[in-house]
């Protein structure tokens, strides 16, 4: 669970006066999530999620909030950010950048069925298409340079020689891939199961756009299948894979270059989350309740991709 910054009832009441949302009814810290502080907030005018951004700078946030606005206003199932009386969707609370967004209905699923995987693949394709008209630009803060620098740091700091060897070898092999040369666009970059909401089998929400960036579209698909289509022991679930990838393809066809790069792109995506989780284990953050995810799960997925060719696109 993660609530890094506590907000009092009085602070929240004062904060909400900036918005046309009516008086505060109740609020509660949200346990899930590892990056930001989140609260569910109920007011006379509806249900909201308040996010205090713990790592992101004020200057970086208009890209993410603008993207959510862009997608939601085109009918995509993302949360529309609320605006203050004077039109701002980004404000300050407790000296941190903060935003209030619509609370979407639904729950995330831990064990997705084939219909849910198919809906996620379709939604990702639709997101890529709808975001083509978004004017904002943001480099991937967890892109190739970050993977290289973080990998080198963790390889130096770890006491386990096998981890050091795996990171160094994977970084060397990743040198042969140029994600920039593949079809580009705005990507979600973190479309894990905990960032998608369902009511039964109906996908009702995509949340947490705070890693969204410009990068290779196929990398986003790799991030998504690595989370949705693998079992906890690191083995691939082929039926989920086919459902998700097939539904994505119904919205956007792959290029030859993407098909050729796919095995290494899957590895780049697995490496990114292994490294970020490993970093959080090795350098834990202070907080009221802090949730850290298991790095080994992503090490297993990376090793799987290194040993076995994935199904072709
Ligand atoms: N718009 C929304 N509607 C409904 N629930 C939401 C919404 N935004 C966030 N949540 C809830 O808050 C939880 C945490 O949000 P989020 O995933 O954005 O956390 P985080 O710490 O910012 O990110 P991360 O997933 O990267 O750790 C979600 O799991 C979900 O339960
Ligand atoms: N989705 C990430 C956390 C936020 O980036 C993970 O599971 O490691």
Coordinates of C-alpha atoms and ligand atoms in Angstrom, one line a residue:
X1 CA 0.0 0.0 0.0
X2 CA 1.3 3.5 -0.7
X3 CA 0.2 6.8 0.9
X4 CA 3.4 8.8 0.9
X5 CA 1.7 12.2 1.8
X6 CA -1.1 12.5 4.3
X7 CA -3.9 15.0 3.6
X8 CA -6.1 16.1 6.5
X9 CA -9.9 16.7 6.3
X10 CA -9.4 20.5 6.6
X11 CA -6.7 20.6 3.9
X12 CA -8.9 18.7 1.5
X13 CA -12.0 20.9 2.2
X14 CA -9.9 24.0 1.5
X15 CA -8.4 22.3 -1.6
X16 CA -11.8 21.4 -3.1
X17 CA -13.1 24.9 -2.9
X18 CA -11.0 25.6 -6.0
X19 CA -13.2 23.2 -8.0
X20 CA -16.9 23.3 -9.0
X21 CA -17.6 19.9 -7.4
X22 CA -19.7 20.8 -4.3
X23 CA -18.8 20.0 -0.7
X24 CA -16.7 17.1 0.6
X25 CA -18.6 14.1 1.7
X26 CA -15.8 11.7 2.5
X27 CA -12.3 10.5 1.4
X28 CA -10.0 7.6 1.9
X29 CA -6.4 6.8 1.0
X30 CA -5.9 4.2 -1.8
X31 CA -3.7 1.3 -1.0
X32 CA -2.8 0.2 -4.6
X33 CA -0.1 1.9 -6.6
X34 CA 3.6 2.4 -6.0
X35 CA 4.3 5.8 -7.5
X36 CA 2.0 8.5 -6.2
X37 CA -0.3 9.2 -3.3
X38 CA -3.9 8.6 -4.2
X39 CA -7.2 9.3 -2.4
X40 CA -10.8 8.4 -3.3
X41 CA -12.8 11.6 -2.7
X42 CA -16.6 11.9 -2.7
X43 CA -18.2 15.3 -3.1
X44 CA -21.8 16.5 -3.6
X45 CA -21.1 16.4 -7.4
X46 CA -19.6 13.0 -7.8
X47 CA -16.7 10.6 -7.2
X48 CA -13.1 11.6 -7.8
X49 CA -9.6 10.4 -7.4
X50 CA -7.1 12.9 -6.0
X51 CA -3.5 12.3 -7.0
X52 CA -0.5 13.9 -5.3
X53 CA 2.5 13.4 -7.6
X54 CA 5.5 12.2 -5.6
X55 CA 8.1 12.0 -8.3
X56 CA 6.9 13.9 -11.3
X57 CA 7.6 17.6 -11.8
X58 CA 4.9 20.2 -12.2
X59 CA 6.3 21.0 -15.7
X60 CA 5.9 17.4 -16.9
X61 CA 2.3 16.9 -15.9
X62 CA 0.4 18.9 -18.5
X63 CA 1.4 16.3 -21.1
X64 CA -0.3 13.5 -19.1
X65 CA -3.4 15.4 -18.0
X66 CA -3.8 16.8 -21.6
X67 CA -3.6 13.3 -22.9
X68 CA -6.3 12.0 -20.6
X69 CA -8.5 14.9 -21.6
X70 CA -7.7 14.3 -25.3
X71 CA -8.6 10.6 -25.1
X72 CA -11.7 11.0 -22.9
X73 CA -13.1 13.6 -25.1
X74 CA -12.7 11.2 -28.1
X75 CA -14.8 8.5 -26.3
X76 CA -11.8 6.5 -24.9
X77 CA -12.4 5.1 -21.4
X78 CA -9.9 7.3 -19.6
X79 CA -10.7 9.6 -16.6
X80 CA -11.4 13.2 -17.5
X81 CA -9.4 15.6 -15.2
X82 CA -11.5 18.1 -13.4
X83 CA -10.9 21.8 -13.9
X84 CA -10.8 24.5 -11.2
X85 CA -13.1 27.6 -11.4
X86 CA -10.3 29.3 -13.4
X87 CA -9.8 26.4 -15.8
X88 CA -6.7 24.6 -14.4
X89 CA -6.4 20.8 -14.3
X90 CA -3.2 20.9 -12.3
X91 CA -2.8 22.5 -8.9
X92 CA -0.6 22.3 -5.8
X93 CA -1.4 20.5 -2.5
X94 CA 1.0 20.1 0.4
X95 CA 3.7 21.6 -1.9
X96 CA 3.2 18.8 -4.4
X97 CA 1.6 18.9 -7.8
X98 CA -1.9 17.5 -7.6
X99 CA -4.9 16.7 -9.9
X100 CA -8.5 15.6 -9.3
X101 CA -9.8 13.2 -11.9
X102 CA -13.2 11.5 -12.4
X103 CA -13.4 8.2 -10.6
X104 CA -14.2 5.5 -13.1
X105 CA -16.4 2.5 -12.2
X106 CA -15.1 -1.1 -12.2
X107 CA -12.4 -3.2 -10.6
X108 CA -9.1 -4.5 -11.9
X109 CA -8.7 -8.2 -12.4
X110 CA -5.9 -10.4 -11.3
X111 CA -6.8 -13.5 -13.4
X112 CA -8.1 -12.1 -16.7
X113 CA -10.3 -14.3 -18.9
X114 CA -9.9 -14.4 -22.7
X115 CA -12.7 -11.8 -23.3
X116 CA -11.0 -9.4 -20.9
X117 CA -7.6 -9.9 -22.6
X118 CA -9.2 -9.3 -26.0
X119 CA -10.8 -6.1 -24.7
X120 CA -7.4 -4.9 -23.4
X121 CA -5.8 -5.6 -26.8
X122 CA -8.5 -3.7 -28.6
X123 CA -8.4 -0.8 -26.1
X124 CA -4.6 -0.5 -26.5
X125 CA -5.0 -0.4 -30.3
X126 CA -7.7 2.3 -30.0
X127 CA -5.5 4.3 -27.6
X128 CA -2.7 4.3 -30.1
X129 CA -5.0 5.4 -32.9
X130 CA -6.8 8.1 -30.9
X131 CA -3.5 9.5 -29.5
X132 CA -2.1 10.0 -33.0
X133 CA -3.9 13.4 -33.1
X134 CA -2.5 14.4 -29.7
X135 CA -0.1 17.3 -30.1
X136 CA 1.9 16.8 -26.8
X137 CA 5.3 15.2 -26.8
X138 CA 7.2 13.5 -23.9
X139 CA 10.3 11.3 -24.1
X140 CA 10.1 8.0 -22.4
X141 CA 11.5 8.5 -18.9
X142 CA 12.1 4.7 -18.7
X143 CA 13.5 4.4 -22.2
X144 CA 16.7 2.9 -23.5
X145 CA 19.0 5.5 -21.8
X146 CA 17.3 4.9 -18.4
X147 CA 17.5 1.1 -18.8
X148 CA 21.2 1.4 -19.6
X149 CA 22.0 3.8 -16.7
X150 CA 19.8 2.0 -14.2
X151 CA 21.1 -1.4 -15.3
X152 CA 24.7 -0.4 -14.9
X153 CA 24.0 1.1 -11.4
X154 CA 22.2 -2.0 -10.2
X155 CA 24.8 -4.3 -11.6
X156 CA 27.4 -2.4 -9.7
X157 CA 25.4 -2.4 -6.4
X158 CA 24.1 -6.0 -6.4
X159 CA 25.9 -8.7 -4.4
X160 CA 24.6 -11.4 -6.7
X161 CA 27.0 -12.2 -9.5
X162 CA 24.2 -14.0 -11.5
X163 CA 22.1 -10.8 -11.5
X164 CA 25.1 -8.7 -12.5
X165 CA 25.8 -11.0 -15.4
X166 CA 22.2 -11.1 -16.6
X167 CA 21.8 -7.3 -16.6
X168 CA 25.1 -6.8 -18.4
X169 CA 24.5 -9.4 -21.0
X170 CA 20.9 -8.2 -21.6
X171 CA 22.1 -4.6 -21.9
X172 CA 24.7 -5.6 -24.5
X173 CA 22.1 -7.5 -26.5
X174 CA 19.7 -4.6 -26.4
X175 CA 22.2 -2.5 -28.2
X176 CA 21.2 -4.2 -31.4
X177 CA 17.7 -2.8 -31.4
X178 CA 16.6 0.7 -32.4
X179 CA 13.1 1.3 -31.1
X180 CA 13.2 4.8 -32.7
X181 CA 13.2 3.1 -36.1
X182 CA 9.8 1.4 -35.5
X183 CA 6.4 3.0 -35.9
X184 CA 6.0 5.7 -33.2
X185 CA 3.2 7.4 -31.2
X186 CA 2.0 8.2 -27.8
X187 CA 1.9 5.0 -25.7
X188 CA 0.5 4.2 -22.2
X189 CA 3.7 2.4 -21.2
X190 CA 2.3 0.8 -18.0
X191 CA -0.9 -0.9 -19.1
X192 CA -0.8 -3.6 -16.3
X193 CA -3.8 -5.4 -14.9
X194 CA -4.0 -2.9 -12.1
X195 CA -4.4 -0.1 -14.5
X196 CA -7.5 -1.4 -16.3
X197 CA -11.0 -1.6 -14.8
X198 CA -13.8 -3.9 -15.7
X199 CA -17.4 -4.4 -14.7
X200 CA -17.8 -8.1 -15.4
X201 CA -16.3 -8.6 -18.9
X202 CA -16.8 -5.0 -20.0
X203 CA -13.7 -2.8 -19.9
X204 CA -14.8 0.4 -18.2
X205 CA -11.6 2.3 -17.5
X206 CA -7.9 2.7 -18.3
X207 CA -6.0 4.7 -15.6
X208 CA -2.6 5.8 -14.6
X209 CA -1.3 7.6 -17.6
X210 CA 1.8 8.9 -15.8
X211 CA 4.3 6.9 -17.7
X212 CA 2.7 7.8 -21.0
X213 CA 5.2 9.0 -23.6
X214 CA 6.3 9.0 -27.2
X215 CA 7.9 5.7 -28.1
X216 CA 7.5 2.6 -30.3
X217 CA 3.9 1.4 -30.4
X218 CA 5.0 -2.2 -30.4
X219 CA 6.9 -1.6 -27.1
X220 CA 3.6 -0.7 -25.5
X221 CA 2.1 -4.0 -26.7
X222 CA 5.1 -5.8 -25.3
X223 CA 4.6 -4.2 -21.8
X224 CA 1.0 -5.2 -22.0
X225 CA 1.4 -8.9 -23.0
X226 CA 4.2 -9.3 -20.4
X227 CA 1.8 -8.5 -17.7
X228 CA -1.5 -10.0 -19.0
X229 CA -0.3 -13.1 -20.7
X230 CA 2.2 -14.7 -18.3
X231 CA 1.6 -17.0 -15.3
X232 CA 3.2 -16.1 -11.9
X233 CA 5.9 -18.8 -12.6
X234 CA 7.0 -16.9 -15.7
X235 CA 5.4 -19.3 -18.3
X236 CA 3.4 -18.0 -21.2
X237 CA -0.4 -18.4 -21.4
X238 CA -0.8 -18.9 -25.2
X239 CA -4.6 -18.4 -25.2
X240 CA -4.5 -15.1 -23.5
X241 CA -1.6 -14.0 -25.7
X242 CA -3.6 -14.8 -28.9
X243 CA -6.7 -13.1 -27.6
X244 CA -4.8 -9.9 -26.7
X245 CA -2.5 -9.6 -29.7
X246 CA -5.3 -10.6 -32.1
X247 CA -7.6 -7.9 -30.8
X248 CA -4.8 -5.3 -31.0
X249 CA -4.2 -6.3 -34.6
X250 CA -7.9 -5.6 -35.4
X251 CA -7.1 -2.0 -34.7
X252 CA -3.6 -1.6 -36.2
X253 CA -1.7 -4.0 -38.5
X254 CA 2.0 -4.7 -37.8
X255 CA 4.9 -3.7 -40.1
X256 CA 7.6 -6.1 -41.2
X257 CA 10.1 -4.2 -39.0
X258 CA 7.9 -4.6 -36.0
X259 CA 7.6 -8.4 -36.6
X260 CA 11.4 -8.7 -36.8
X261 CA 12.0 -6.7 -33.7
X262 CA 9.3 -8.3 -31.6
X263 CA 11.5 -10.8 -29.6
X264 CA 13.9 -8.1 -28.5
X265 CA 11.2 -5.6 -27.8
X266 CA 9.6 -8.1 -25.4
X267 CA 12.9 -8.4 -23.6
X268 CA 13.3 -4.6 -23.5
X269 CA 9.9 -4.3 -21.8
X270 CA 10.6 -7.1 -19.4
X271 CA 14.0 -5.6 -18.5
X272 CA 12.4 -2.1 -17.8
X273 CA 10.1 -3.5 -15.1
X274 CA 12.7 -5.9 -13.7
X275 CA 15.1 -3.0 -13.2
X276 CA 12.5 -0.6 -11.8
X277 CA 11.3 -3.2 -9.3
X278 CA 14.9 -4.2 -8.4
X279 CA 15.7 -0.5 -7.9
X280 CA 12.8 -0.1 -5.5
X281 CA 13.9 -3.2 -3.5
X282 CA 17.5 -2.0 -3.3
X283 CA 16.7 1.7 -2.6
X284 CA 13.4 1.6 -0.7
X285 CA 11.4 4.9 -0.2
X286 CA 10.0 6.3 3.0
X287 CA 6.2 6.4 3.4
X288 CA 3.2 5.8 5.5
X289 CA 2.3 2.6 3.7
X290 CA 4.6 1.6 0.8
X291 CA 3.9 -1.2 -1.6
X292 CA 6.9 -2.7 -3.5
X293 CA 6.4 -5.2 -6.3
X294 CA 8.3 -8.5 -6.7
X295 CA 11.3 -8.0 -9.1
X296 CA 11.8 -11.8 -9.5
X297 CA 8.6 -12.1 -11.5
X298 CA 10.1 -9.9 -14.2
X299 CA 13.4 -11.6 -14.0
X300 CA 11.5 -14.8 -14.8
X301 CA 9.7 -13.2 -17.8
X302 CA 13.0 -11.8 -19.1
X303 CA 14.7 -15.2 -18.8
X304 CA 11.7 -16.8 -20.6
X305 CA 12.1 -14.4 -23.5
X306 CA 15.8 -15.0 -23.7
X307 CA 15.3 -18.7 -23.9
X308 CA 12.2 -19.1 -26.1
X309 CA 11.1 -17.4 -29.3
X310 CA 7.6 -15.7 -28.8
X311 CA 4.7 -16.6 -31.0
X312 CA 5.1 -14.6 -34.3
X313 CA 3.0 -11.4 -34.7
Ligands
LIG1 N1 -9.7 7.4 -12.3 C1 -9.8 6.4 -11.5 N2 -11.0 5.8 -11.3 C2 -11.1 4.8 -10.4 N3 -10.0 4.3 -9.6 C3 -8.9 4.9 -9.8 C4 -8.7 6.0 -10.7 N4 -7.4 6.4 -10.7 C5 -6.8 5.6 -9.7 N5 -7.7 4.7 -9.2 C6 -7.4 3.7 -8.2 O1 -6.2 4.1 -7.5 C7 -5.3 3.0 -7.5 C8 -3.9 3.6 -7.7 O2 -3.8 4.4 -8.8 P1 -2.6 4.4 -9.8 O3 -2.5 3.0 -10.5 O4 -2.6 5.6 -10.7 O5 -1.4 4.5 -8.7 P2 0.0 5.0 -8.9 O6 0.8 4.8 -7.6 O7 -0.1 6.4 -9.4 O8 0.6 4.2 -10.0 P3 1.3 2.8 -10.3 O9 0.2 1.8 -10.8 O10 2.3 3.2 -11.3 O11 1.8 2.3 -9.0 C9 -5.7 2.2 -8.7 O12 -5.3 0.8 -8.5 C10 -7.2 2.3 -8.6 O13 -7.8 1.5 -7.6
LIG2 N1 3.4 -1.4 -13.2 C1 4.6 -1.2 -12.6 C2 4.6 -0.2 -11.4 C3 4.4 1.2 -11.9 O1 5.2 1.5 -13.0 C4 5.1 -2.6 -12.0 O2 4.2 -3.5 -11.9 O3 6.2 -2.7 -11.7

